[in-house]
mmCIF file of C-alpha atoms in Angstrom:
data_model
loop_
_atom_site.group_PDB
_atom_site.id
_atom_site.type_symbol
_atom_site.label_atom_id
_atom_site.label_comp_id
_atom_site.label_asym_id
_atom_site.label_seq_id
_atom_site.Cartn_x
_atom_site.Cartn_y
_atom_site.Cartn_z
ATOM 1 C CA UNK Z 1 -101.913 16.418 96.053
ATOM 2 C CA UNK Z 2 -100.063 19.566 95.388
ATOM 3 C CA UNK Z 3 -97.550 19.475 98.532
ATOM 4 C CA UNK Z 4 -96.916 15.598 97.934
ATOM 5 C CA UNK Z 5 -95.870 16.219 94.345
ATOM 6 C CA UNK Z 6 -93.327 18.932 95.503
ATOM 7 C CA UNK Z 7 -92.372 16.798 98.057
ATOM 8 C CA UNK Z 8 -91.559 14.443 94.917
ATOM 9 C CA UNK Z 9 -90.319 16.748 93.038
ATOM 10 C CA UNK Z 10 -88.031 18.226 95.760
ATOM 11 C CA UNK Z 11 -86.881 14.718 96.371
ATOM 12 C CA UNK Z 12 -85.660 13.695 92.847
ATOM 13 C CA UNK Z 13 -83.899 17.096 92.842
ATOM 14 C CA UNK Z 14 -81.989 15.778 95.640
ATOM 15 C CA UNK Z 15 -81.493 12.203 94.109
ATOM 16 C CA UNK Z 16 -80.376 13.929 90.826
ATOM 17 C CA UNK Z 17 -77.515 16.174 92.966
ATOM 18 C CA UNK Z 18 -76.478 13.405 94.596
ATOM 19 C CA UNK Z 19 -75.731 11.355 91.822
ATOM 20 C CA UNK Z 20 -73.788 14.308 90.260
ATOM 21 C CA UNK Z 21 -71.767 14.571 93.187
ATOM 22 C CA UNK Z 22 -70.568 10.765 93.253
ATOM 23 C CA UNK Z 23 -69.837 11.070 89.780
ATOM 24 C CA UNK Z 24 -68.131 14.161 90.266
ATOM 25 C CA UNK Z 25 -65.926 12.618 93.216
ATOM 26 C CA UNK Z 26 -65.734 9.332 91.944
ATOM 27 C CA UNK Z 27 -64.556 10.428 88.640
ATOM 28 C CA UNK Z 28 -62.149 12.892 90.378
ATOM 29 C CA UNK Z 29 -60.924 10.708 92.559
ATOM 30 C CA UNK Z 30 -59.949 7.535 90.194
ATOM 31 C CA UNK Z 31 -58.181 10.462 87.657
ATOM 32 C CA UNK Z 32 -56.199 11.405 89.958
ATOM 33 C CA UNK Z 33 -55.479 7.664 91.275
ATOM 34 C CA UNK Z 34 -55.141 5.925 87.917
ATOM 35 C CA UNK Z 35 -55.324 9.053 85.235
ATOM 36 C CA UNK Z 36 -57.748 8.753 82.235
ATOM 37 C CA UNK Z 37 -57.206 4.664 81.720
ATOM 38 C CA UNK Z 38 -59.029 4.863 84.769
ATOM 39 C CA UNK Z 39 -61.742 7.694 85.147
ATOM 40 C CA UNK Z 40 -62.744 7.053 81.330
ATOM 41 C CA UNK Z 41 -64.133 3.704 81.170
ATOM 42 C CA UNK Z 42 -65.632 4.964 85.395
ATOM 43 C CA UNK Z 43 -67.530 8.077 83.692
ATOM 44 C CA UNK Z 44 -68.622 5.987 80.594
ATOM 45 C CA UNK Z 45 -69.469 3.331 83.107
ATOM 46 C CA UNK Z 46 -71.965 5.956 85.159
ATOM 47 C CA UNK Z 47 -73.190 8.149 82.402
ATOM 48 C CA UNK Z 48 -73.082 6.321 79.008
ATOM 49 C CA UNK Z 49 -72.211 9.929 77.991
ATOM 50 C CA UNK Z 50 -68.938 9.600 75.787
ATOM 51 C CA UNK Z 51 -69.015 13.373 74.881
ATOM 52 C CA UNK Z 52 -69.703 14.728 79.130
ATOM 53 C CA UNK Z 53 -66.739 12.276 79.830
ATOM 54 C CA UNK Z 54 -64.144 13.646 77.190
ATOM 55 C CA UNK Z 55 -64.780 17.031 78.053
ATOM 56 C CA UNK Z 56 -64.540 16.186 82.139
ATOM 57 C CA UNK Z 57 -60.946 14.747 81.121
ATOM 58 C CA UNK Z 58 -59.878 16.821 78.378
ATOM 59 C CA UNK Z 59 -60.414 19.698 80.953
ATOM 60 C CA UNK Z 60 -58.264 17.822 83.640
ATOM 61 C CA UNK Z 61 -56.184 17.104 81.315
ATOM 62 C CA UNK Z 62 -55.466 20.528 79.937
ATOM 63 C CA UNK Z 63 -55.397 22.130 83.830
ATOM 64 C CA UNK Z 64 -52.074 20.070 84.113
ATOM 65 C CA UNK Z 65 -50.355 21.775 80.590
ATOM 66 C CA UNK Z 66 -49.775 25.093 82.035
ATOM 67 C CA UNK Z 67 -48.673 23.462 85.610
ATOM 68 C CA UNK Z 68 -46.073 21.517 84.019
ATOM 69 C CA UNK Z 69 -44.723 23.995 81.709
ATOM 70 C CA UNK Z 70 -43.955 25.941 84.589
ATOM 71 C CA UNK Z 71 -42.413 23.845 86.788
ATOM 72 C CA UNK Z 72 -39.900 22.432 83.940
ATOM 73 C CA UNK Z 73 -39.313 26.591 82.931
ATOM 74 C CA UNK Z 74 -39.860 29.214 85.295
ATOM 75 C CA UNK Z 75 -40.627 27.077 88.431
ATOM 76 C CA UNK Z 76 -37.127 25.760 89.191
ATOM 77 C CA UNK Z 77 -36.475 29.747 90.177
ATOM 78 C CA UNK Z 78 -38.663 28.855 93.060
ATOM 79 C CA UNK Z 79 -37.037 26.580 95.797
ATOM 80 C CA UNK Z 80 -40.114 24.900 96.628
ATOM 81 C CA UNK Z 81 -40.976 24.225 92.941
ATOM 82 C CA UNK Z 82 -37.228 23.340 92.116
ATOM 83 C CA UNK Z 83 -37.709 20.112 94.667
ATOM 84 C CA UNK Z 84 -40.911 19.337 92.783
ATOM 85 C CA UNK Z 85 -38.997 19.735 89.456
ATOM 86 C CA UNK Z 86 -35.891 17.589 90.716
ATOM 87 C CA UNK Z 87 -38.515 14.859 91.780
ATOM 88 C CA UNK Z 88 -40.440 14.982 88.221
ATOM 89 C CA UNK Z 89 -36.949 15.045 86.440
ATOM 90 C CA UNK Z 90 -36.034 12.126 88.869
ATOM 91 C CA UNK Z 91 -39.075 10.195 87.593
ATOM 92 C CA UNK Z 92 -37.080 10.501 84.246
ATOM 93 C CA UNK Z 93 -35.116 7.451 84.741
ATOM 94 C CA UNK Z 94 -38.355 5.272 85.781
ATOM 95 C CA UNK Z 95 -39.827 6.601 82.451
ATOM 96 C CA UNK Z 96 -36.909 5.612 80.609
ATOM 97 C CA UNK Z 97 -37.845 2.123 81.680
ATOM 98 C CA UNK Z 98 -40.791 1.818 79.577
ATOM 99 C CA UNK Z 99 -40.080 0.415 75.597
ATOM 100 C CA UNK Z 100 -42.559 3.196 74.483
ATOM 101 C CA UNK Z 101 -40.355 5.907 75.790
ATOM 102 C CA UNK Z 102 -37.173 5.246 73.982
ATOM 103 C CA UNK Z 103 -39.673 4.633 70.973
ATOM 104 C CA UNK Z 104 -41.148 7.578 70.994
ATOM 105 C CA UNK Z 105 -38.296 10.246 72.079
ATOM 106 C CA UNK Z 106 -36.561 9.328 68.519
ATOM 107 C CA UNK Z 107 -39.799 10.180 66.747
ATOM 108 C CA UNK Z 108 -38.725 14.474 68.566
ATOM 109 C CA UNK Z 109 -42.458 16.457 68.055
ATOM 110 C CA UNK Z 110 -44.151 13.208 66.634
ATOM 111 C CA UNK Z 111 -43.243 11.197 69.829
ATOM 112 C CA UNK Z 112 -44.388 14.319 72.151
ATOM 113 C CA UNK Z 113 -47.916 13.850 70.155
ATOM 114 C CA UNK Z 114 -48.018 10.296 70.090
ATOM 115 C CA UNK Z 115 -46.737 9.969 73.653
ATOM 116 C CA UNK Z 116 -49.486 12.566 75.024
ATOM 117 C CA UNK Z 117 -52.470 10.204 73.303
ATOM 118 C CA UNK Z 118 -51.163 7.390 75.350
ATOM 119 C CA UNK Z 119 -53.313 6.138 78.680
ATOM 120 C CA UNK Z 120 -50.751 4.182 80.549
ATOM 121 C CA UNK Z 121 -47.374 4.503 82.570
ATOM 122 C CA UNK Z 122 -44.954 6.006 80.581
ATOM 123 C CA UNK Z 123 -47.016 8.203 78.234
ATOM 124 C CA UNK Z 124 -49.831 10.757 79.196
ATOM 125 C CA UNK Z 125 -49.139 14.902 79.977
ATOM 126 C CA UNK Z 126 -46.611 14.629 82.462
ATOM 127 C CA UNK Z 127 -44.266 11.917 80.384
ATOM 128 C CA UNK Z 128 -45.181 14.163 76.936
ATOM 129 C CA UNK Z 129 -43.906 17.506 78.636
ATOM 130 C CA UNK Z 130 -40.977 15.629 80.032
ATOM 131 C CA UNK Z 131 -40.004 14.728 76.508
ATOM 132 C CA UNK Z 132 -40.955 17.806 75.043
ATOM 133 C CA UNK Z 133 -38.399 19.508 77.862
ATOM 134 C CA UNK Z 134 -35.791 17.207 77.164
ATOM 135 C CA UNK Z 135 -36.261 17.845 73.862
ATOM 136 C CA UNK Z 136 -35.996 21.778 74.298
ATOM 137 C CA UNK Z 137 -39.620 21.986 72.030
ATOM 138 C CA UNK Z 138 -40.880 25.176 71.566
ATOM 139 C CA UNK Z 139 -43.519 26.197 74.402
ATOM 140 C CA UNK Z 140 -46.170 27.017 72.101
ATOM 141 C CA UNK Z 141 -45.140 23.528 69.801
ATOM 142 C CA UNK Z 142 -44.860 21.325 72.854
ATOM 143 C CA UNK Z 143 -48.144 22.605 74.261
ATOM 144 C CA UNK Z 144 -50.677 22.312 71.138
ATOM 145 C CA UNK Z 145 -48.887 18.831 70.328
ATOM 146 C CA UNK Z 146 -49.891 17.657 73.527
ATOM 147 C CA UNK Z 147 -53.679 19.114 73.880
ATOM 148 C CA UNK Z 148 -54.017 17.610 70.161
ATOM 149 C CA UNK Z 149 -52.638 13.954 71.333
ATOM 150 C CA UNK Z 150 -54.463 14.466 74.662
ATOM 151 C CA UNK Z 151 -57.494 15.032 73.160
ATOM 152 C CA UNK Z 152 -57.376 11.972 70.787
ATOM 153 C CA UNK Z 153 -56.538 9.874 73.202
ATOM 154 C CA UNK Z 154 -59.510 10.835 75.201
ATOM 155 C CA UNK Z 155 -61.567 10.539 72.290
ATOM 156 C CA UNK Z 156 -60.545 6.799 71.265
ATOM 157 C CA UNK Z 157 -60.818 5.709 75.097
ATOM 158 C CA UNK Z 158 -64.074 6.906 75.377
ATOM 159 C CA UNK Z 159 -65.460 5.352 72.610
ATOM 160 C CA UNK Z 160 -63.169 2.121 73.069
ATOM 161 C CA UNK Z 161 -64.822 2.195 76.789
ATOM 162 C CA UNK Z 162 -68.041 2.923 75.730
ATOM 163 C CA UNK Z 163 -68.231 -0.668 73.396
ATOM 164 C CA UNK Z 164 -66.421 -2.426 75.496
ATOM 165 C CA UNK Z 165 -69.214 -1.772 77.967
ATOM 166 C CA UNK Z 166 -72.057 -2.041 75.752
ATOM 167 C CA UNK Z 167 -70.612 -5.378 74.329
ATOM 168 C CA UNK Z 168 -70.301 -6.685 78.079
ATOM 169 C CA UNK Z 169 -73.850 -5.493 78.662
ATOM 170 C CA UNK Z 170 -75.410 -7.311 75.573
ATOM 171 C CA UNK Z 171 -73.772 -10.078 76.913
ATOM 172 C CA UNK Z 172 -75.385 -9.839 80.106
ATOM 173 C CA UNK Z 173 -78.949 -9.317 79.274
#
């Protein structure tokens, strides 16, 4: 009796890790694929957790702030970072592409908010700091308007994930 319900026990420990661990990857792996429009809805999807989700992303999110800031500042000193800059900078012209940019880079430190909330090509942390750079915002403006907008936009597409899911699964059964 005793040893079998370890065994049990020892086995949904396992089960429970395991599940954390595809999560984990999973919802790793399609943020870094497709960004939060992706790895959102996936971790809402797997956990029904809005709040574990927005802090999994908010923190991915927020990783890339400093990263960015440095290679549009101090990181073109470096030659290896310079190439990465000159390729980000590059992507400038594909950004310009996209009706939200032009939209939003008139708007100066509203756009770089507003452009940061956004889940799709053109807007996210890597368009927002672009803007922000082109824009010569202040480090410490540029960064908090982009955590704020970030963090909004994490919190609608969670939520907007979550009843979109719920709806399709009242549907269902």
């Amino acid at each position: 009796g005793y040893k079998c319900g370890e065994e049990r026990q020892n086995n949904q420990d396992l089960n429970l890790k395991m599940k954390i661990l595809f999560f984990m990857l999973g919802f790793l792996l399609f943020y870094i694929v497709g960004g939060r429009k992706i790895a959102v809805p996936y971790g809402i999807a797997l956990t029904n957790n809005p709040w574990l989700v927005i802090l999994l992303t908010a923190i991915a999110d927020f990783l890339q702030i400093p990263f960015f800031y440095f290679i549009y500042s101090t990181g073109k000193k470096i030659v290896f970072l310079d190439k990465v800059r000159i390729y980000a900078t590059a992507g400038k012209a594909k950004i310009k592409r996209y009706a939200i940019w032009n939209s939003v880079r008139k708007l100066g430190n509203t756009g770089i908010f507003i452009l940061s909330m956004l889940p799709s090509f053109g807007g996210g942390i890597w368009s927002s700091f672009l803007l922000a750079f082109l824009l010569k915002t202040r480090k410490k403006t540029a960064c908090l308007l982009i955590a704020a907008g970030s963090l909004i936009g994490i919190i609608s597409l969670a939520f907007f994930s979550q009843g979109v899911i719920r709806g399709i699964l009242s549907l269902l059964g």
